[in-house]
Amino acid sequence: MSMITEAELLNFMRETAYKPMTYQELEEHFQIEKADDFREFLKLLNSLEQEGKIILTRTHRYGVPERMDLVRGRLQAHAKGFAFLIPDDREHPDVYIHANDLKSAMNGDTVLVRISSKSVGGGKLEGEVVRIVIRAVTQIVGVFQNYETYGFVLPDDKRINRDIFIPKEAFGGAVDGEKVVVRIVNYPEGRSAAEGEVTEILGHKDDPGVDILSIIRKHQLPEAFPEDVMAEAQAAPDTIAKEEIEAQGRRDLRNKVIVTIDGEDAKDLDDAVNVERLPNGNIMLGVHIADVGYYVRENSKLDQEAYNRGCSVYLVDRVIPMLPHRLSNGICSLNPKVDRFTLSCEMEFNEHMKVVRHDIFTSVIRTTERMTYTNVRKILQEEDPEVTERYSDLVDTFHLMRELALKLRSNRMRRGAVDFDFEESKVIVDENGKAVDIVKRERSIAEQIIEEFMLAANETVAEHFHWLKVPFIYRIHEDPDQEKLMNFMAFVANFGYAVKGGKANKVHPRALQSLLEEIQGTKEQTVISTMMLRSMKQAKYDAESTGHFGLAAEFYTHFTSPIRRYPDLVIHRIIREVIENNGALPDQRMEYLASRMHDIAQQSSERERVAVDAERDTEQMKKAEFMLDKVGEEFPGIISSVTSFGMFIELENTVEGLIRLSAMTDDYYHFHEQHMALMGERTSKIYRIGDEVKIRVARVNMDDHTIDFEMVDMKPRRREDEGSGEWRSGRGGGRSGRSDSRGDAGHRQSGGKRGGKSGGRDGGKGKGSFASSGKAGKSGKFGGKGAKAGSGKGGKGINANAHDGGAGGKREGGAPAVSFGFGSGKGGYASGPAVSRDGGGGYRTESGSGTGSRRKKTSASGIFTGGGSAGESSASSPRKKRGGKGKSNSTAAFVRKKKK
């Protein structure tokens, strides 16, 4: 009997008749006789058990987790302590895990979870962590605090919601206030904190450059390339020899007028284009992409490094490249007027913008000119005489490019692609990395030309190779979740818009696009587009082509940026191999490549997420820094999001800040979820998404990169119940909390600076906060899963959708915090505002079917009058005693804790 493969073993264990067996029984079943085979078999069992793919029971028998009611997957933790399991099995719904059931698991860990309860009506699952299979968090970045005999590190990542204890001997020379990297020595168990040792000191948290370095470490982004990788890069040539071109048999396009169009500061030019009008009146478009795969060979050290990195990461003041500069800015970059190897996709478009003929081939080009978006815009839009004169030979080419791009675009719109015209901004920093300006990114005709041409090439290549049936990587965008779409439609109905064709049948992207066109130029434009974007799924890479919803494209791939994206590089190599083998691949290559594609697609998607998170982090941090010296100044803004703990306001320069409910002193405001509005109880004043307001910058918190605004001309309200002494409840553990954060309380009553956070969480009961967790029963700590933190500090600064999103709240980047996108959405958790405020038993769903939840008391008009069950009111207001009495039942429930 030859070696048993992992697949054979797992399939055998998944059979319905299989009962867990000992290794002796398995050995007998598979008829293993040779000692060597037996050793290999034991190794296989061991490694599968390590990876959590099989389980060893107490009676030493082996079985698969799914047959033992266990689910394997990755944890997505929330700043408020709970988490979701995103299962490996894509069909399986997400599982909610209460903070008490996490064992010592942390964000990103791969774990096995036992399902403990299902809610009525199915769908929502709860579970507990049984075993941690792979630790994702091995090091943590944060600020070191010295307490002489011991220290603590306060993590930068708010999803790690307990500080790390550092014994005296592990300080590593760190000084109070320094940003450090900590290796975790012991993971947090029960109430005791995680313990770590300082491995690297990044510098004082206020030193120039330390802020971005911290983000690089937090996301564990690679920095320098390893020596063996650099050695391979050094071996690459600087120029292309004549003999090499001849030997390659590439099509020679060096006589064609081919240009690159990029931003002024781009150094890795990976795409060049040319257009010509053919005698038959059609337009020929050529897209020529740097042939990076020619220099980065499969399984070379360069290739492995590129796979691990997945993509280049563009932080505010630096790039962490996927390939060493010697390649990315040198021989692989389509620099002006030099010979370069490329992969070309030529497409002939008829007057209906149908591709009547296309060709994909290896080529050699020499670009005529390195153009910038600015200069192309000056020629086409501003008809700047000086620039037009300088590039006079190319003016006709650019006019033809514009004609083709606009036709392609209108064709795409007709087809129903959704085009978000978001204003992007770029933070400008000085030589010390300090934010000095925020400029809007143009999306002029020049950018559109390149965008349309790249889209066309990506689609053409994707379709061509889909029909060839070779292993490939596609860029897919799944259809939106039904429930999220319904929520979105209900949301736009508030503004008087309707989405066509959106009842029982699926929504076509065209219906969404026509809505976007309808709101063009209105004040609710940004808000509606943001909400629409949120009701959609994220695009990702996949080995199967299932289409791209947002582009309304049946086939789509990433072909045009192999210098900065790994999937592009992979398909480039496949494309060249197919061309060299006359359109087919040998069987064993087909098999090998097919076995790799799923893995590459998943790795690339994951690395892309990390890059986006890191880019967002730096951008948000630099925006906060930019606003530091503007405290006290007044600006007009627009309400970009309304939550139960306040509203987010976006300024003209794309900076976003929060006006806390506690700062809205002229009335008691109630949050109305359906209409995404705050309504004043006495004045009936209504603030809703899209309204214009005038704000003053109140404070900027550089620890969590958040900005607080306050309303200009907000009158104070009478405080009739001021005297009751309850106002102080949220002030929280205060300084004292620090010393016990290791011992009994464990859950970070961590003292002054973070008192806000702990106060919100523990209602400031100091040490005793844990006592209540027993009584609250299912709702666990402090009256409701994460329900309360909103009043303290909104969990993760303003970024956490605190209790209005409960779980829903992992805010995407700088976007407004409406609950969404936490969990993969499959478990029905993250759809729109489903996960919601509720101190009762669980996460209330819209229909009120959440475990143990009770609906709020609502008035006839559907606006609730506060009150509700004891659990709820205590969740709504940390300062109100349970039960409450008289008037305070309706109003005080919405009074927010006073800032200390």
mmCIF file with all atom_site columns, C-alpha atoms in Angstrom, residues 1-15 18-19 21-34 37-38 40-42 44-45 48 54 62:
data_model
loop_
_atom_site.group_PDB
_atom_site.id
_atom_site.type_symbol
_atom_site.label_atom_id
_atom_site.label_alt_id
_atom_site.label_comp_id
_atom_site.label_asym_id
_atom_site.label_entity_id
_atom_site.label_seq_id
_atom_site.pdbx_PDB_ins_code
_atom_site.Cartn_x
_atom_site.Cartn_y
_atom_site.Cartn_z
_atom_site.occupancy
_atom_site.B_iso_or_equiv
_atom_site.pdbx_formal_charge
_atom_site.auth_seq_id
_atom_site.auth_comp_id
_atom_site.auth_asym_id
_atom_site.auth_atom_id
_atom_site.pdbx_PDB_model_num
ATOM 1  C CA . MET A 1 1  ? 0.000   0.000  0.000  1.00 0.00 ? 1  MET A CA 1
ATOM 2  C CA . SER A 1 2  ? 1.534   3.337  -0.994 1.00 0.00 ? 2  SER A CA 1
ATOM 3  C CA . MET A 1 3  ? 1.544   6.420  1.259  1.00 0.00 ? 3  MET A CA 1
ATOM 4  C CA . ILE A 1 4  ? -1.872  7.556  2.463  1.00 0.00 ? 4  ILE A CA 1
ATOM 5  C CA . THR A 1 5  ? -2.603  11.153 1.511  1.00 0.00 ? 5  THR A CA 1
ATOM 6  C CA . GLU A 1 6  ? -4.220  13.747 3.732  1.00 0.00 ? 6  GLU A CA 1
ATOM 7  C CA . ALA A 1 7  ? -7.268  13.802 1.425  1.00 0.00 ? 7  ALA A CA 1
ATOM 8  C CA . GLU A 1 8  ? -7.792  10.021 1.614  1.00 0.00 ? 8  GLU A CA 1
ATOM 9  C CA . LEU A 1 9  ? -7.569  10.020 5.383  1.00 0.00 ? 9  LEU A CA 1
ATOM 10 C CA . LEU A 1 10 ? -9.963  12.973 5.824  1.00 0.00 ? 10 LEU A CA 1
ATOM 11 C CA . ASN A 1 11 ? -12.477 11.546 3.347  1.00 0.00 ? 11 ASN A CA 1
ATOM 12 C CA . PHE A 1 12 ? -12.429 8.248  5.188  1.00 0.00 ? 12 PHE A CA 1
ATOM 13 C CA . MET A 1 13 ? -13.105 9.972  8.517  1.00 0.00 ? 13 MET A CA 1
ATOM 14 C CA . ARG A 1 14 ? -15.924 12.046 7.038  1.00 0.00 ? 14 ARG A CA 1
ATOM 15 C CA . GLU A 1 15 ? -17.893 8.982  5.940  1.00 0.00 ? 15 GLU A CA 1
ATOM 16 C CA . TYR A 1 18 ? -16.966 6.142  10.494 1.00 0.00 ? 18 TYR A CA 1
ATOM 17 C CA . LYS A 1 19 ? -16.634 5.873  14.264 1.00 0.00 ? 19 LYS A CA 1
ATOM 18 C CA . MET A 1 21 ? -10.633 4.970  15.783 1.00 0.00 ? 21 MET A CA 1
ATOM 19 C CA . THR A 1 22 ? -7.313  4.649  17.589 1.00 0.00 ? 22 THR A CA 1
ATOM 20 C CA . TYR A 1 23 ? -4.131  4.853  15.540 1.00 0.00 ? 23 TYR A CA 1
ATOM 21 C CA . GLN A 1 24 ? -3.758  1.038  15.795 1.00 0.00 ? 24 GLN A CA 1
ATOM 22 C CA . GLU A 1 25 ? -7.226  0.585  14.299 1.00 0.00 ? 25 GLU A CA 1
ATOM 23 C CA . LEU A 1 26 ? -6.450  3.063  11.540 1.00 0.00 ? 26 LEU A CA 1
ATOM 24 C CA . GLU A 1 27 ? -3.157  1.285  10.843 1.00 0.00 ? 27 GLU A CA 1
ATOM 25 C CA . GLU A 1 28 ? -5.040  -1.970 10.471 1.00 0.00 ? 28 GLU A CA 1
ATOM 26 C CA . HIS A 1 29 ? -7.729  -0.437 8.273  1.00 0.00 ? 29 HIS A CA 1
ATOM 27 C CA . PHE A 1 30 ? -5.191  1.088  5.880  1.00 0.00 ? 30 PHE A CA 1
ATOM 28 C CA . GLN A 1 31 ? -3.091  -2.107 6.006  1.00 0.00 ? 31 GLN A CA 1
ATOM 29 C CA . ILE A 1 32 ? 0.159   -0.362 6.852  1.00 0.00 ? 32 ILE A CA 1
ATOM 30 C CA . GLU A 1 33 ? 2.917   -2.920 7.207  1.00 0.00 ? 33 GLU A CA 1
ATOM 31 C CA . LYS A 1 34 ? 6.295   -1.248 6.658  1.00 0.00 ? 34 LYS A CA 1
ATOM 32 C CA . ASP A 1 37 ? 5.137   3.890  6.183  1.00 0.00 ? 37 ASP A CA 1
ATOM 33 C CA . PHE A 1 38 ? 3.900   3.639  9.758  1.00 0.00 ? 38 PHE A CA 1
ATOM 34 C CA . GLU A 1 40 ? 5.016   8.613  7.973  1.00 0.00 ? 40 GLU A CA 1
ATOM 35 C CA . PHE A 1 41 ? 1.413   7.776  8.873  1.00 0.00 ? 41 PHE A CA 1
ATOM 36 C CA . LEU A 1 42 ? 1.918   8.816  12.502 1.00 0.00 ? 42 LEU A CA 1
ATOM 37 C CA . LEU A 1 44 ? 0.510   12.737 9.123  1.00 0.00 ? 44 LEU A CA 1
ATOM 38 C CA . LEU A 1 45 ? -1.869  12.079 12.048 1.00 0.00 ? 45 LEU A CA 1
ATOM 39 C CA . LEU A 1 48 ? -3.343  17.045 11.011 1.00 0.00 ? 48 LEU A CA 1
ATOM 40 C CA . ILE A 1 54 ? -8.632  16.099 13.012 1.00 0.00 ? 54 ILE A CA 1
ATOM 41 C CA . TYR A 1 62 ? -9.186  10.209 15.954 1.00 0.00 ? 62 TYR A CA 1
#
